[in-house]
CSV table of C-alpha atoms in Angstrom, one decimal:
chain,number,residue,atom,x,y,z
A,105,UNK,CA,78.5,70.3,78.9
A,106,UNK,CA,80.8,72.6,76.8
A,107,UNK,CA,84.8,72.0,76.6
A,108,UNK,CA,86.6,75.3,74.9
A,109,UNK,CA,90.2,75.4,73.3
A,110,UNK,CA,91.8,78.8,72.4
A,111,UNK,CA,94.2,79.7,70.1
A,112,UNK,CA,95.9,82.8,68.1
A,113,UNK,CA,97.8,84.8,70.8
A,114,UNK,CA,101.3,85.6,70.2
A,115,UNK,CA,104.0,88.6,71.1
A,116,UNK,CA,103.2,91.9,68.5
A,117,UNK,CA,104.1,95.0,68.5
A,118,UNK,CA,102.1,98.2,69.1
A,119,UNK,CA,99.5,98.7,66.3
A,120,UNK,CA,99.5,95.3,65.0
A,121,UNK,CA,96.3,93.0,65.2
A,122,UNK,CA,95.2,89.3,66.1
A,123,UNK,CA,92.6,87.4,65.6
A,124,UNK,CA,92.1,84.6,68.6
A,125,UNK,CA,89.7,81.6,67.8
A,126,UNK,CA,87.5,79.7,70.7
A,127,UNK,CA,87.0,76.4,69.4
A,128,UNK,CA,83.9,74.9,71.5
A,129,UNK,CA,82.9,71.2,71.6
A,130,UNK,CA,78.7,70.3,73.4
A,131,UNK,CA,75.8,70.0,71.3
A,132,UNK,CA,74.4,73.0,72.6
A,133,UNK,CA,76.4,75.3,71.4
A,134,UNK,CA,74.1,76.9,68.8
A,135,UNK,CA,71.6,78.0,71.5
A,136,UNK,CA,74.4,79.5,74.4
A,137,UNK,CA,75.9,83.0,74.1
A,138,UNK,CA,79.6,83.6,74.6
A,139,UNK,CA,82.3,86.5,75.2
A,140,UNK,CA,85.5,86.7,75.4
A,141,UNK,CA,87.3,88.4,78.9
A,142,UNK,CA,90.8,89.0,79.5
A,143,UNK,CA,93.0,89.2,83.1
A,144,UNK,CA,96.4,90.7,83.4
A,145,UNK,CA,98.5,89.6,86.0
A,146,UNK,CA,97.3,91.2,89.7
A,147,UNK,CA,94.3,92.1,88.1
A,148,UNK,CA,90.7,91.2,88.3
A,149,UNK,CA,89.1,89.2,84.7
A,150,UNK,CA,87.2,91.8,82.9
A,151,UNK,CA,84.8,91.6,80.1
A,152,UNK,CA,86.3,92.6,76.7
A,153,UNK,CA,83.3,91.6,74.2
A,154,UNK,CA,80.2,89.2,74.0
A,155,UNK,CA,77.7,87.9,70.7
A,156,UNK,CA,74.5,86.3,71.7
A,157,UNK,CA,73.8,82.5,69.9
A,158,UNK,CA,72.7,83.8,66.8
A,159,UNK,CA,75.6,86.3,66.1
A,160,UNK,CA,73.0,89.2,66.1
A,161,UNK,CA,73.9,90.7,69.2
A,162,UNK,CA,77.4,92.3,70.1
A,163,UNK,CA,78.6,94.6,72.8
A,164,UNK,CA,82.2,95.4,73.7
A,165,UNK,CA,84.0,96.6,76.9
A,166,UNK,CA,84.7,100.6,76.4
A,167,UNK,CA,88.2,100.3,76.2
A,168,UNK,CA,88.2,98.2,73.0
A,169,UNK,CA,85.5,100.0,71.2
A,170,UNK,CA,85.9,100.3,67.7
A,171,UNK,CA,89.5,98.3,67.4
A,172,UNK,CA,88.3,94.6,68.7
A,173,UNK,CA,85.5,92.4,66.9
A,174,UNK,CA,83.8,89.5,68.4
A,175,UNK,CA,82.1,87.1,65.8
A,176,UNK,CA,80.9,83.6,65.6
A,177,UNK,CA,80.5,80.7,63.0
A,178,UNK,CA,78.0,78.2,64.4
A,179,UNK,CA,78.6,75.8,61.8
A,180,UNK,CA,82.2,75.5,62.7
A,181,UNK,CA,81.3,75.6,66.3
A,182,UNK,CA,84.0,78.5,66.8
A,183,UNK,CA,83.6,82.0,68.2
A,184,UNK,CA,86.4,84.7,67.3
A,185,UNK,CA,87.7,88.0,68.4
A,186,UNK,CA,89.6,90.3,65.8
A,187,UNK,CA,92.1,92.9,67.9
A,188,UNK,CA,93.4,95.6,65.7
A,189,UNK,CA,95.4,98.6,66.7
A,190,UNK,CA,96.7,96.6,70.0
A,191,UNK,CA,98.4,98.8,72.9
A,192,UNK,CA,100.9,97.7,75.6
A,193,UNK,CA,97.6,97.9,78.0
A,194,UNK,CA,95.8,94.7,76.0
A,195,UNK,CA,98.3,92.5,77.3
A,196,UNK,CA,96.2,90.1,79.4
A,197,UNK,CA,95.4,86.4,78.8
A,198,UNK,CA,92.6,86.0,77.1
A,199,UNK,CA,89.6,83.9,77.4
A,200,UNK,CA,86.6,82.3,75.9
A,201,UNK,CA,83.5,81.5,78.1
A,202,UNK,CA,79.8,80.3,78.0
A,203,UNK,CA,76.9,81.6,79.3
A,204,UNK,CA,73.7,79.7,79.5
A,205,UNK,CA,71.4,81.7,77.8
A,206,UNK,CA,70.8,83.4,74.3
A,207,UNK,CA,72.3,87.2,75.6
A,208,UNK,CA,75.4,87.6,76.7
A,209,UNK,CA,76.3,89.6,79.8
A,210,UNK,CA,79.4,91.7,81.0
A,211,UNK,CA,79.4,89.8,84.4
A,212,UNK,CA,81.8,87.0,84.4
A,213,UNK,CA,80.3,85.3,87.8
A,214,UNK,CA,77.1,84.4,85.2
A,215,UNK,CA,79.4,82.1,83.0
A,216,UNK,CA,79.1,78.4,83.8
A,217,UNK,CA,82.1,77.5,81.3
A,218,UNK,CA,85.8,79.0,80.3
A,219,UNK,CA,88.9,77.8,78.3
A,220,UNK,CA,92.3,77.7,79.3
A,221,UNK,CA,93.2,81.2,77.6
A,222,UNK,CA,95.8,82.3,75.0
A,223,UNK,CA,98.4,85.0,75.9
A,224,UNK,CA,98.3,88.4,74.2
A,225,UNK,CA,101.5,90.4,74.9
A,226,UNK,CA,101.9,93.9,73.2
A,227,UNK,CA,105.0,95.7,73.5
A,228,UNK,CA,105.7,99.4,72.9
């Protein structure tokens, strides 16, 4: 059992960044891979990033290569995703989710828990 809170979106402008936190509460956290995926209104949720238990492991959708980061702090039972250089086409809620095993996937049908999701709005 895993209950997930996020927090950090907000209303930026073009080329500004924000970091989103995924505050998860289940005494098996340590041992379950996450990711975070986003959905835009009309559209399907889509992957966006994912870090296996350890932290070791990260992968990121194509379209946020190299300007999103997806880390974790175990101790603080908290995973978090930095978005730099933002563009009108982030906007999407955002959202944290579990998957019940050590690698994460891009499939979000394989994730047995989510949060409520934080809004990300970038305007041009």
């Amino acid at each position: 059992q895993v209950h997930l809170v996020e927090n950090g979106g907000g209303l930026v402008r073009a080329g500004a960044s924000l970091r989103l936190s995924c505050a998860a509460s289940g005494r098996t956290f340590a041992h379950y891979a996450m990711a975070w995926f986003r959905q835009a209104p009309g559209k399907e949720r889509e992957f966006v990033a994912g870090i296996s238990w350890s932290g070791g492991t990260t992968f990121y959708a194509d379209s946020v290569k190299g300007r999103f980061t997806i880390s974790r702090d175990n101790d603080e039972n908290t995973v978090y995703l930095q978005l730099n250089g933002l563009k009108p086409e982030d906007t999407a809620v955002y959202y944290c989710a579990v998957i019940l095993a050590v690698t994460p996937t891009r499939n979000k049908d394989e994730y047995a828990y989510w949060g409520q999701g934080t809004q990300v709005t970038v305007s041009s």
